[in-house]
Tab-separated table of C-alpha atoms in Angstrom:
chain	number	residue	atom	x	y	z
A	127	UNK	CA	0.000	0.000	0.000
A	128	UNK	CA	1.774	3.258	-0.876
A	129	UNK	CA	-0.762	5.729	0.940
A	130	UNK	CA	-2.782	5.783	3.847
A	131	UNK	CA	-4.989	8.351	5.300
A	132	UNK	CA	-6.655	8.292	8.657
A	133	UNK	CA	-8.972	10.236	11.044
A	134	UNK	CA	-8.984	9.582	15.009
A	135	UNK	CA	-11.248	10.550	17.426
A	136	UNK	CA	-9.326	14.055	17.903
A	137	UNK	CA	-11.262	16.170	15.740
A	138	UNK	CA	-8.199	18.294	14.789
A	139	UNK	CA	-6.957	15.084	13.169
A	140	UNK	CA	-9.133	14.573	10.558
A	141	UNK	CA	-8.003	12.578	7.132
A	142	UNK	CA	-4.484	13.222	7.512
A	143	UNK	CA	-1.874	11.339	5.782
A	144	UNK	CA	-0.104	8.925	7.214
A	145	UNK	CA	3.210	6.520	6.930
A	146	UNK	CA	2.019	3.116	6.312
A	147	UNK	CA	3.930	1.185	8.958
A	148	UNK	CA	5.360	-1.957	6.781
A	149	UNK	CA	6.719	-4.359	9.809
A	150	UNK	CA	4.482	-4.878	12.900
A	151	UNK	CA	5.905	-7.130	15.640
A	152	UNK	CA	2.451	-8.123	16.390
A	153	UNK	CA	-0.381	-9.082	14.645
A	154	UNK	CA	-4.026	-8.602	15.988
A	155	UNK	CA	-6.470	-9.074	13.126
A	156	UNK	CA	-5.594	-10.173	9.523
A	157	UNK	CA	-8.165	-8.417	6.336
A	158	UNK	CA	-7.990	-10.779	3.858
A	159	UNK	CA	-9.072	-9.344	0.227
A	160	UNK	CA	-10.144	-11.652	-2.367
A	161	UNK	CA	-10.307	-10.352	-5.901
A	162	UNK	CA	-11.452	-13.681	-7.117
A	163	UNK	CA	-15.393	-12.439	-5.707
A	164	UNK	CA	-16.545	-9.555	-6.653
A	165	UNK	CA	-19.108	-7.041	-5.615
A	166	UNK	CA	-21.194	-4.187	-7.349
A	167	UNK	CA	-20.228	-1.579	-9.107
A	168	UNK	CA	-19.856	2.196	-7.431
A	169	UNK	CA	-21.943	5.012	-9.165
A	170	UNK	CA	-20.324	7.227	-6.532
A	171	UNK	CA	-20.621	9.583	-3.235
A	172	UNK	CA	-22.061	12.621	-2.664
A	173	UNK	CA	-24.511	15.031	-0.804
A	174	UNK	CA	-27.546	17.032	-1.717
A	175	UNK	CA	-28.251	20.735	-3.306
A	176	UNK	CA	-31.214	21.669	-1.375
A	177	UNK	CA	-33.042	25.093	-1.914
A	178	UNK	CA	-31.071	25.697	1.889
A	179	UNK	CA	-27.385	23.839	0.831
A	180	UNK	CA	-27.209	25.965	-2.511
A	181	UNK	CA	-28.171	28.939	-1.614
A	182	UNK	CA	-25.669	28.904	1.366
A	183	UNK	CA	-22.997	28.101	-0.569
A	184	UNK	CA	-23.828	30.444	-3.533
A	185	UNK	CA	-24.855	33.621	-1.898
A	186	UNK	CA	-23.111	33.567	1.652
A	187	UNK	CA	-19.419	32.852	0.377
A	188	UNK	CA	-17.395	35.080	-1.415
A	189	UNK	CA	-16.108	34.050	-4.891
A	190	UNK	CA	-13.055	33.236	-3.920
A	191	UNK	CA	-14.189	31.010	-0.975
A	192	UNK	CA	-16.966	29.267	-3.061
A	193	UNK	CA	-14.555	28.507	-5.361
A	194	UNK	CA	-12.739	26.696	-2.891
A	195	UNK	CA	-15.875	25.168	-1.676
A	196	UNK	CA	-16.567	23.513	-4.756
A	197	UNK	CA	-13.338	22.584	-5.356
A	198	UNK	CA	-12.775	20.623	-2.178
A	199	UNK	CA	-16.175	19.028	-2.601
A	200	UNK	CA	-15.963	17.814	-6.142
A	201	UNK	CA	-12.529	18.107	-7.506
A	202	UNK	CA	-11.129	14.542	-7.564
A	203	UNK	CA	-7.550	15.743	-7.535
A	204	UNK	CA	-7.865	18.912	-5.350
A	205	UNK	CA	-10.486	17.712	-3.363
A	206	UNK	CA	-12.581	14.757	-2.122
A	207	UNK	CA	-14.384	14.048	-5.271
A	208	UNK	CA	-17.583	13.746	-4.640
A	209	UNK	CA	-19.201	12.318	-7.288
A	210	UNK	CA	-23.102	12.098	-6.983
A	211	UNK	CA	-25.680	14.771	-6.163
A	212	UNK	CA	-29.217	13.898	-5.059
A	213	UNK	CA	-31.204	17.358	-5.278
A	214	UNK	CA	-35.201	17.731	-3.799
A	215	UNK	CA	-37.622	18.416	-7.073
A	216	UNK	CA	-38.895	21.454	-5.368
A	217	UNK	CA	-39.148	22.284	-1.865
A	218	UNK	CA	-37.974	19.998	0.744
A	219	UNK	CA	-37.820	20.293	4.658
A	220	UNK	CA	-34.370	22.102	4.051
A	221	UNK	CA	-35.700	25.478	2.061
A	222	UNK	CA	-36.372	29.096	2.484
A	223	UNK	CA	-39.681	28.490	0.852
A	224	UNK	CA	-42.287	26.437	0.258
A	225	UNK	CA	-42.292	25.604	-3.582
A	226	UNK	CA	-42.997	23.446	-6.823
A	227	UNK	CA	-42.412	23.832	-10.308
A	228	UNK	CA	-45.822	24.542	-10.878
A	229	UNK	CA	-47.337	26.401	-8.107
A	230	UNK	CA	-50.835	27.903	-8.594
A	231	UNK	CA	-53.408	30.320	-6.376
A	232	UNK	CA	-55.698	28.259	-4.029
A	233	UNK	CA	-58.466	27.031	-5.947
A	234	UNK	CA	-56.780	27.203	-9.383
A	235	UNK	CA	-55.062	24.215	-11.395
A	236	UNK	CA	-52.637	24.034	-14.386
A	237	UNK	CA	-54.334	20.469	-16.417
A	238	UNK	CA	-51.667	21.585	-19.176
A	239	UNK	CA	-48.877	22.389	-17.267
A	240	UNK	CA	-48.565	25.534	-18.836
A	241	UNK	CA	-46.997	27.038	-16.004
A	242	UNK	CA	-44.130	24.897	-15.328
A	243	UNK	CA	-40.590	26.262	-14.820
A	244	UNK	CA	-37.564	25.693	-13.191
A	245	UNK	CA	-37.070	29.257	-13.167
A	246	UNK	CA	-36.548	28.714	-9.170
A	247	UNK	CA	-33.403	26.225	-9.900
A	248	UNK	CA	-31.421	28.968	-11.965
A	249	UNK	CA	-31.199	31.130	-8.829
A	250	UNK	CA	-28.716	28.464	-7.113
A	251	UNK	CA	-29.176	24.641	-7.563
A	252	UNK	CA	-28.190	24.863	-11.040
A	253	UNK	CA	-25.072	26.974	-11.197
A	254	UNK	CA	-23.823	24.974	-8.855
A	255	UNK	CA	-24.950	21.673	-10.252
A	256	UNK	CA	-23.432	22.603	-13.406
A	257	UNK	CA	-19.958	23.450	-11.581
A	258	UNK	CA	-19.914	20.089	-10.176
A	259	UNK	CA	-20.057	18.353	-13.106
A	260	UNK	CA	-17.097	20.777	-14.699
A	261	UNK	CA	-15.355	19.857	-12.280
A	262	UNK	CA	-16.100	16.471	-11.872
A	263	UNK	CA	-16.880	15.677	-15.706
A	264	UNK	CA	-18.014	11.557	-13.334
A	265	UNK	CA	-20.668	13.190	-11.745
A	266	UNK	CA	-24.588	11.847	-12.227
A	267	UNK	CA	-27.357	14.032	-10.824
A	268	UNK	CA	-30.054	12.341	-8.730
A	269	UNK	CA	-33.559	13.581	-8.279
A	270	UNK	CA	-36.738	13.353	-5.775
A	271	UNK	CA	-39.876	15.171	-5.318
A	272	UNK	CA	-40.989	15.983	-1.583
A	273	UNK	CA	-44.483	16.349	-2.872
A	274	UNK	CA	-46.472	17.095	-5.938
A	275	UNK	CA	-47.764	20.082	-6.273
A	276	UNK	CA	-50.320	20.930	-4.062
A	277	UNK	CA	-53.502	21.096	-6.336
A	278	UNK	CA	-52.803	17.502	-7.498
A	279	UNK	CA	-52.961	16.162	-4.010
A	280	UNK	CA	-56.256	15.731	-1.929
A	281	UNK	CA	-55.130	17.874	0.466
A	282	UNK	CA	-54.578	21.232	-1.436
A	283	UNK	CA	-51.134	22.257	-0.340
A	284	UNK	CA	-47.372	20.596	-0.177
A	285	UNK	CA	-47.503	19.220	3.096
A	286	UNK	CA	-49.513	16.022	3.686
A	287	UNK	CA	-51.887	14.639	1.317
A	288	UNK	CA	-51.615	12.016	-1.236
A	289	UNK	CA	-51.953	12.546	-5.080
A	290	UNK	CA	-55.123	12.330	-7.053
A	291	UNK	CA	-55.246	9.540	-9.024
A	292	UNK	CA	-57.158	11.701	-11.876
A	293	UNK	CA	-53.064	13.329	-11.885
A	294	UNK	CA	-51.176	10.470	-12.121
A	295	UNK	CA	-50.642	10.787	-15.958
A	296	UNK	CA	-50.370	14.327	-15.845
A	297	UNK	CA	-47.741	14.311	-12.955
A	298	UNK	CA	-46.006	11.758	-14.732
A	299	UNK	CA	-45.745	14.837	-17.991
A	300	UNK	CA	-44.006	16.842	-14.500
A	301	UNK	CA	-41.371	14.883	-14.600
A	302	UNK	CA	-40.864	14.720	-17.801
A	303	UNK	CA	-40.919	18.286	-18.003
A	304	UNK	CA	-38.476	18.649	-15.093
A	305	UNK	CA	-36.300	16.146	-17.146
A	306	UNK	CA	-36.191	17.822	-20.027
A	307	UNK	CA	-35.821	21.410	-18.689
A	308	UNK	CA	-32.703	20.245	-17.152
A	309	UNK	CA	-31.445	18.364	-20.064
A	310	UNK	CA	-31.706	22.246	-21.562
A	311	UNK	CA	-29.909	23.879	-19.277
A	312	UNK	CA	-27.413	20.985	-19.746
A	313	UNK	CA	-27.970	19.020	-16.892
A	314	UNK	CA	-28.602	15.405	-17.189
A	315	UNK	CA	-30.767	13.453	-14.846
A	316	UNK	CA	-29.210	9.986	-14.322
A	317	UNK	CA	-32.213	8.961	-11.855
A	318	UNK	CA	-35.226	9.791	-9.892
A	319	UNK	CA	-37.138	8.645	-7.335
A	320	UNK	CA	-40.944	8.938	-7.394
A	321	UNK	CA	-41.269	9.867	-3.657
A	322	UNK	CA	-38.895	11.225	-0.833
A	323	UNK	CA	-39.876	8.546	2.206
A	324	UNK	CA	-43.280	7.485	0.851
A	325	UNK	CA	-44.517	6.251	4.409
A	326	UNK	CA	-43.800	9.765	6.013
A	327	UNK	CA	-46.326	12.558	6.184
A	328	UNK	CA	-45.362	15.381	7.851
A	329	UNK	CA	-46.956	18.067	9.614
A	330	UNK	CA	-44.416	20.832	9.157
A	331	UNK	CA	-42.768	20.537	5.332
A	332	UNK	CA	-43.419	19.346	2.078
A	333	UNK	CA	-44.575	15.488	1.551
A	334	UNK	CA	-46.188	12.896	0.261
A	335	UNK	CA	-48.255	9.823	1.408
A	336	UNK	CA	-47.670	7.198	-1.349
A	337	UNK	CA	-48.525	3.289	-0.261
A	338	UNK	CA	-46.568	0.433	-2.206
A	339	UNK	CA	-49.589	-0.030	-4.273
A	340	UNK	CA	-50.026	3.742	-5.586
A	341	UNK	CA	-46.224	3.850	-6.193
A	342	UNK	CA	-46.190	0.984	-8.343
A	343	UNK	CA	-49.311	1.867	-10.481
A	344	UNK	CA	-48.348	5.088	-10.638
A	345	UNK	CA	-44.738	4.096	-12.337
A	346	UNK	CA	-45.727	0.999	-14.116
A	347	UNK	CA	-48.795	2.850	-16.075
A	348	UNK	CA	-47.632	6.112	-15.937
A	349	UNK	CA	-44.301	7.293	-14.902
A	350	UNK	CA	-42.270	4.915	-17.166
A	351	UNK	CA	-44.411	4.682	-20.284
A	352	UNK	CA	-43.908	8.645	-20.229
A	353	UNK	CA	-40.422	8.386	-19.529
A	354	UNK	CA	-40.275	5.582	-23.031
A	355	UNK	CA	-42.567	7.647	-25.232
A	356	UNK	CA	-40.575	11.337	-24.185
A	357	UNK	CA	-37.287	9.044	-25.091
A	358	UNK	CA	-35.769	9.381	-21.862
A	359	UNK	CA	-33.063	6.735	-20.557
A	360	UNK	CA	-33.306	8.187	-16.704
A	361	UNK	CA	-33.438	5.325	-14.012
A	362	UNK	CA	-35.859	5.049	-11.736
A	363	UNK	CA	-35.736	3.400	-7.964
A	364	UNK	CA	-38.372	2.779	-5.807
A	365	UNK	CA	-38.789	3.042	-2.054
A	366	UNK	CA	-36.328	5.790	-1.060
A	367	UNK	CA	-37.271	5.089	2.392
A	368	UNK	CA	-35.555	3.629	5.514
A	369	UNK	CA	-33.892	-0.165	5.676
A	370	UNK	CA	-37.008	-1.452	8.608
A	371	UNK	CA	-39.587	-1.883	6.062
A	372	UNK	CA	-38.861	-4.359	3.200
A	373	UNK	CA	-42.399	-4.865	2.633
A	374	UNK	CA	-42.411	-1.763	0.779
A	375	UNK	CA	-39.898	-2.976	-1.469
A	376	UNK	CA	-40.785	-6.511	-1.961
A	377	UNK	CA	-44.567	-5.056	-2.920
A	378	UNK	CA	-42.701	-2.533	-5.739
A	379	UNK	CA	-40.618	-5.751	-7.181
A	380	UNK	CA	-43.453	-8.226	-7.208
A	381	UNK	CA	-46.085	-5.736	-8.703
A	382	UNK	CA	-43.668	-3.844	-11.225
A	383	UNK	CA	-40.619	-6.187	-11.457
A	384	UNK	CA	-39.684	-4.700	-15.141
A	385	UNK	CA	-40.935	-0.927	-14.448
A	386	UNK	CA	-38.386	-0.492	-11.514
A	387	UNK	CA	-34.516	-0.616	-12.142
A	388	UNK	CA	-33.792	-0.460	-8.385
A	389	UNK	CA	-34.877	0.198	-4.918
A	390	UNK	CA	-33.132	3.583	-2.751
A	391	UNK	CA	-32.724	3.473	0.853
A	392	UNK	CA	-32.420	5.350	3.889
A	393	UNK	CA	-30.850	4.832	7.339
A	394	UNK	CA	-33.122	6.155	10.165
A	395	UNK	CA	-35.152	2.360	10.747
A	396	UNK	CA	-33.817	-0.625	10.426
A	397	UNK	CA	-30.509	-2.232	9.266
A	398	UNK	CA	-28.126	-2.167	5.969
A	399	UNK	CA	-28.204	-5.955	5.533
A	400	UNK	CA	-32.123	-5.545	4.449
A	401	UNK	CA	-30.162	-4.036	1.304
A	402	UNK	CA	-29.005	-7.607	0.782
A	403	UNK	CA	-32.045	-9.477	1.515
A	404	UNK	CA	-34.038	-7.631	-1.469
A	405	UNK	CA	-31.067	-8.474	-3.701
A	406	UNK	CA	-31.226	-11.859	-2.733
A	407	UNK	CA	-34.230	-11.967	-4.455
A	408	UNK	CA	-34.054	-9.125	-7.231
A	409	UNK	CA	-30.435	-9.655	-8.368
A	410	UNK	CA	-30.846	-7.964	-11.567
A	411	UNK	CA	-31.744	-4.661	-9.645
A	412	UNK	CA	-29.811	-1.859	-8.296
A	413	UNK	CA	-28.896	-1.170	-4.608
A	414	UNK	CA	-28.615	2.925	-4.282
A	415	UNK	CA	-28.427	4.669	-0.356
A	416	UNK	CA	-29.812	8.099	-0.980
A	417	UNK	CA	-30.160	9.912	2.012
A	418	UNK	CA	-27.973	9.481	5.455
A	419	UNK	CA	-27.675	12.624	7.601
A	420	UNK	CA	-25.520	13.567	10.760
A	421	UNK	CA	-27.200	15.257	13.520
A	422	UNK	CA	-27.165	17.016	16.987
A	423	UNK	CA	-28.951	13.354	18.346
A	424	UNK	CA	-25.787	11.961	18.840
A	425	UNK	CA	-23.861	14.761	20.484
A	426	UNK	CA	-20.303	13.674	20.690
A	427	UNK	CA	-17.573	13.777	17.791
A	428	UNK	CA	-16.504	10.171	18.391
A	429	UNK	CA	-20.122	8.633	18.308
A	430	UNK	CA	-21.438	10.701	15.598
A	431	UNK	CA	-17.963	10.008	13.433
A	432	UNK	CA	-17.969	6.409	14.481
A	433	UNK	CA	-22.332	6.273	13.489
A	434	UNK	CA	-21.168	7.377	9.898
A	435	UNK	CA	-18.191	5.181	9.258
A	436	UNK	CA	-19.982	1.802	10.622
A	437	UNK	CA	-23.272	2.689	8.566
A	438	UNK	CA	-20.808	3.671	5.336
A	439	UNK	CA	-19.008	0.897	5.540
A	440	UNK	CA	-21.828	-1.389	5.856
A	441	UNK	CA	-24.073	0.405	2.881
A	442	UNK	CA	-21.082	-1.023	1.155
A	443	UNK	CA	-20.970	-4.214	2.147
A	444	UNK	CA	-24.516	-4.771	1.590
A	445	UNK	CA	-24.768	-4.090	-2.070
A	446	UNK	CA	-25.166	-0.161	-2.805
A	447	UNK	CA	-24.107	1.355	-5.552
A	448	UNK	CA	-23.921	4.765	-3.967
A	449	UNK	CA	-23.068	6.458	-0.322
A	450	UNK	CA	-25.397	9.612	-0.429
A	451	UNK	CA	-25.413	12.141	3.050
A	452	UNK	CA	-27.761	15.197	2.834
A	453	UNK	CA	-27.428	18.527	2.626
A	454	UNK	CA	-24.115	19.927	1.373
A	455	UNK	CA	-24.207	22.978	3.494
A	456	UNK	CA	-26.340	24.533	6.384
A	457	UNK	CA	-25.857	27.342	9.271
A	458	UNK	CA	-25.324	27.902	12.150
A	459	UNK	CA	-29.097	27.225	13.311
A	460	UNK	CA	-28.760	24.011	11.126
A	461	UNK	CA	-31.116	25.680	8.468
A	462	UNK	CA	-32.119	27.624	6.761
A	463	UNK	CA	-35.759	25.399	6.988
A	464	UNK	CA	-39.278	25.899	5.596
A	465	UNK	CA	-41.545	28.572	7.793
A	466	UNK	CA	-42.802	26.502	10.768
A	467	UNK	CA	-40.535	23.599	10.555
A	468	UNK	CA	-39.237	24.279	14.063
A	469	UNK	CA	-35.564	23.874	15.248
A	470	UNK	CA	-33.706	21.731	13.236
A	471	UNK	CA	-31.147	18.996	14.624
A	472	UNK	CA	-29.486	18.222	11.457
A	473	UNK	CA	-25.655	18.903	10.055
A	474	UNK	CA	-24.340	19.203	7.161
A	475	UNK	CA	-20.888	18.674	5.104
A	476	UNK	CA	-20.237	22.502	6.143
A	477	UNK	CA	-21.522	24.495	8.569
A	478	UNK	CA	-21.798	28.218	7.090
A	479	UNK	CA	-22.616	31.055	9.035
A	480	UNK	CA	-25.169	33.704	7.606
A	481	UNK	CA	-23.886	36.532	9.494
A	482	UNK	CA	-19.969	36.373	8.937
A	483	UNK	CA	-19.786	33.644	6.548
A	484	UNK	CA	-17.257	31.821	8.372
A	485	UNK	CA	-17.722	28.002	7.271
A	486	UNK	CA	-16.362	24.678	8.915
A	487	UNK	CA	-15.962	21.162	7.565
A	488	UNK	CA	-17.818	19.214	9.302
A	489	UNK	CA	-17.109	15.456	10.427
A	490	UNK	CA	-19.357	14.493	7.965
A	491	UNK	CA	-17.198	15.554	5.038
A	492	UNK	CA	-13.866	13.529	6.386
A	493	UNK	CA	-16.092	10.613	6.908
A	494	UNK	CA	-17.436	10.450	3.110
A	495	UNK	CA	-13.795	11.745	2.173
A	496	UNK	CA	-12.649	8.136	3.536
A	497	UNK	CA	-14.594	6.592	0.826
A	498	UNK	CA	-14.831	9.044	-2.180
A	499	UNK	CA	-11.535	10.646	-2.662
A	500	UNK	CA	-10.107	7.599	-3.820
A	501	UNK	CA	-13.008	5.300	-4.751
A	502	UNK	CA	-13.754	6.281	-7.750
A	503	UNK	CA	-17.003	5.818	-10.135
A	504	UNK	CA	-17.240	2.294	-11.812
A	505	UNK	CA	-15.134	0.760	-8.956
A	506	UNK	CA	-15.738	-2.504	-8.117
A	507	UNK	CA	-15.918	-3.851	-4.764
A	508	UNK	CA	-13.890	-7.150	-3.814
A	509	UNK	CA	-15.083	-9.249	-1.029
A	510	UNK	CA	-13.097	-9.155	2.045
A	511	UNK	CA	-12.907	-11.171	5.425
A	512	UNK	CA	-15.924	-10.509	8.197
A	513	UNK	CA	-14.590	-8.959	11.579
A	514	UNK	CA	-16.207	-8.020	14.927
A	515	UNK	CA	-14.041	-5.260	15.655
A	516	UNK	CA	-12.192	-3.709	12.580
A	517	UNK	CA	-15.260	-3.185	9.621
A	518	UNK	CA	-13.579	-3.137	6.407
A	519	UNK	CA	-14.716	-2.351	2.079
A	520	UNK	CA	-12.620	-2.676	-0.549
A	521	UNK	CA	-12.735	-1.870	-4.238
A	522	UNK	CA	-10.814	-2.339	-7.360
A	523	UNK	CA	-10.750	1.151	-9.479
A	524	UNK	CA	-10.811	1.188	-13.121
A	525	UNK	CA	-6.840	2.068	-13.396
A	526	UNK	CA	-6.205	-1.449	-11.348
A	527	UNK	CA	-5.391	0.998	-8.179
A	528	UNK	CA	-6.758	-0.766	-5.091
A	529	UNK	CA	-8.558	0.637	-1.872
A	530	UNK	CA	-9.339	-0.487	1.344
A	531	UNK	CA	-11.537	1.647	4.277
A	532	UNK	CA	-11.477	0.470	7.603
A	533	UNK	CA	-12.694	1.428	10.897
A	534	UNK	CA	-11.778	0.251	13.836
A	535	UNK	CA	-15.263	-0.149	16.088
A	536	UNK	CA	-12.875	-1.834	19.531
A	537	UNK	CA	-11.692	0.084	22.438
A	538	UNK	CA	-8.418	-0.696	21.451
A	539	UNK	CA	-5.834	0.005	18.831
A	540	UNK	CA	-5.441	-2.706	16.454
A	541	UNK	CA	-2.707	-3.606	14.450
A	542	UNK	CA	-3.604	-5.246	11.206
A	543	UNK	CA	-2.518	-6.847	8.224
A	544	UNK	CA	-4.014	-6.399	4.767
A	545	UNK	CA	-3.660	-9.489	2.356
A	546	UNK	CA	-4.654	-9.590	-1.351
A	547	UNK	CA	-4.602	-13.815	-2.534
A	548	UNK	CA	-3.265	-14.090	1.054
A	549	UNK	CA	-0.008	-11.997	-0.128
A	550	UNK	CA	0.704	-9.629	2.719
A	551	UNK	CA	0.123	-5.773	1.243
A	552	UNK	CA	0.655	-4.202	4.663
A	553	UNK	CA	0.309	-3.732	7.815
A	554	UNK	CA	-1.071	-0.449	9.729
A	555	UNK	CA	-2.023	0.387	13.194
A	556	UNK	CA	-5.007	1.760	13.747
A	557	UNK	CA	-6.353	3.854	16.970
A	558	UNK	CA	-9.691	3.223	18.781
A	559	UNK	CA	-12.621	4.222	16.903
A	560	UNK	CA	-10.572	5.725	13.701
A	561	UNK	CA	-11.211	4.815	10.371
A	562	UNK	CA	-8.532	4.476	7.834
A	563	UNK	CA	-8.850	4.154	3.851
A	564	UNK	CA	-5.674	2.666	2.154
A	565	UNK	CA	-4.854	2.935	-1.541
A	566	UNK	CA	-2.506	0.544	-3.312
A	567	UNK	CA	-1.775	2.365	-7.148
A	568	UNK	CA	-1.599	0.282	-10.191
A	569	UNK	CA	1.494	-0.933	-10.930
């Protein structure tokens, strides 16, 4: 292994660069790698844009510091690479306002959607989406609605409800629409979801009730004959809701098993080996973790650092394509939020303050930095040995360059040995509760 980075529970120490130690006395715990068995595929890593994220980032930095910003996020050389962006399609909890792309007067409705725009997107979301992508040309652009607009819902308004069924086909032309007004402004939509967490319907922000049974109706007679007669090769993945209720996704695959190319999950119910169990079953579809976020619930660094490398490390090992957190940016009141939302608990990749624009990396951005500033897109992940204490991923990039994360979940420091066709690569020592990614270049 030629380079190793690590981050300890002192958070001044975060993803430094390290000597890989090449002769331990004393061996603890061997990882064992074998290339022979192979894994998925990686579409990549990444965060969302929301109305609050871009807006932070766009209009509360200077140009020189957004510059930087951007660069640290998404350059692969200069920065951590992030690779995947999963922005709200309108309003979410985590924006200034309350908003679709088609938002009309109470009482009034838009059967033609003559009034769609994406005129809101230009402000922020896009600029920056765009900027990504120049500078990581890798990047793919995820996308899910919070709600429909309020007139096609039985409730009148963004927040609760469920959609009409007398709008399924023309919500189905909203997507579309959003599709193809992004495509314009040369944006590319790689995948959507039809519903942010489908079983959740909040009092306070935008969203949706949508049972198993509407979902896959509305995509197998709607949503995906619009996407085939508009021309439109954009993925779409079911569920995007937490790992404790595989019902959900079991009822999407045996309803719609060829409308569906894969099923998105979340971590706040359940465990990331129900990833795996849906495989089992639906080999043939993908395995994408869309949403993850940090918060002030687990107050410590080392808990909250240690919450994010387990769960990472596990999405991986259970079959996902992806490692999405959630917003890319928030302030100092962990917002800004949609009016009457109420005090929000959650943290972003930086912390930005409104009133001096000071910003901070949070631990959240070291964490994902263990896994995408050198696992790249199209990496494949190689099977490696179970352990209690020391959880462990590794992937094969495209240029042969290998890549191992660890963390080490004991009380203890471990010293370990990393074997690829049980030829020693190296040995490391790694602290308590640190996590560690190692990178072996091609030869």
């Amino acid at each position: 292994m030629t380079i190793h980075f690590f981050t300890s529970t002192d958070p001044e120490k975060m993803f430094q660069e390290e000597t890989i130690i090449e002769n331990l006395s004393k061996i603890n715990e061997t990882i064992a790698i074998d290339p022979s068995k192979k894994g998925q595929r990686i579409d990549g890593f990444g965060a969302s844009f929301t109305d609050s994220a871009a807006f932070l980032i766009d209009k509360k930095l200077s140009e020189s510091e957004k510059e930087k910003v951007m660069t640290q996020l998404f350059d692969p050389q200069n920065g951590i690479g992030l690779s995947l962006l999963r922005n709200p399609m309108g309003a979410s909890d985590y924006a200034r306002t309350i908003y679709s792309y088609d938002d009309q007067l109470e009482g009034a409705t838009d059967d033609s959607l003559a009034d769609f725009s994406i005129a809101h997107d230009y402000e922020s979301i896009l600029p920056l989406t765009k900027w990504a992508q120049k500078l990581n040309p890798e990047l793919k652009v995820f996308a899910s609605p919070w709600s429909a607009p309020g007139w096609m819902k039985d409730s009148r308004k963004m927040v609760t409800g469920r959609l009409k069924k007398e709008y399924y086909a023309l919500y189905a032309q909203y997507f579309v629409k959003f599709i193809e007004a992004y495509q314009a402004a040369g944006v590319e939509i790689y995948a959507v979801t039809p519903q942010n967490e489908p079983l959740f319907e909040p009092k306070n922000y935008p969203g949706m009730f949508l049972p198993a049974a509407e979902e896959s109706l509305f995509v197998g007679n709607y949503l995906r004959p619009a996407f085939l007669k508009a021309g439109l090769a954009t993925k779409i993945f079911g569920y995007d809701h937490n790992w404790d209720r595989l019902d959900y996704a079991f009822d999407l695959l045996d309803a719609a098993p060829t409308t569906f190319d894969g099923i998105a999950w979340h971590w706040y119910g359940g465990q990331a080996k129900a990833q795996t169990r849906v495989a089992a079953a639906f080999p043939e579809k993908e395995i994408h973790f869309t949403e993850g976020s940090g918060g002030e619930w687990i107050l410590a660094f080392e808990p909250a650092f240690s919450n994010l490398m387990r769960q990472g490390i596990d999405i991986l090992r259970n079959g996902s394509r992806s490692f999405i957190l959630w917003n890319m940016a928030l302030d100092e009141n962990n917002g800004p939020t949609v009016p009457g939302f109420g005090r929000s608990t959650c943290r972003g990749l930086l912390k930005i303050d409104q009133q001096t624009s000071e910003y901070a990396y949070s631990l959240d951005y070291y964490g994902l930095a263990h896994f995408s500033k050198y696992v790249r897109p199209q990496a494949q992940r190689l099977v490696t040995s179970q352990s209690e204490t020391v959880k462990n991923v590794a992937f094969e990039n495209k240029d042969g360059s290998l890549v191992v994360v660890l963390f080490n979940d004991s009380q203890e420091e471990k010293k370990l040995a990393i074997t690829l066709n049980k030829e020693k690569l190296a040995t490391v020592s790694l602290p308590a509760k640190a996590a560690g990614t190692l990178l072996k270049c091609s030869e």
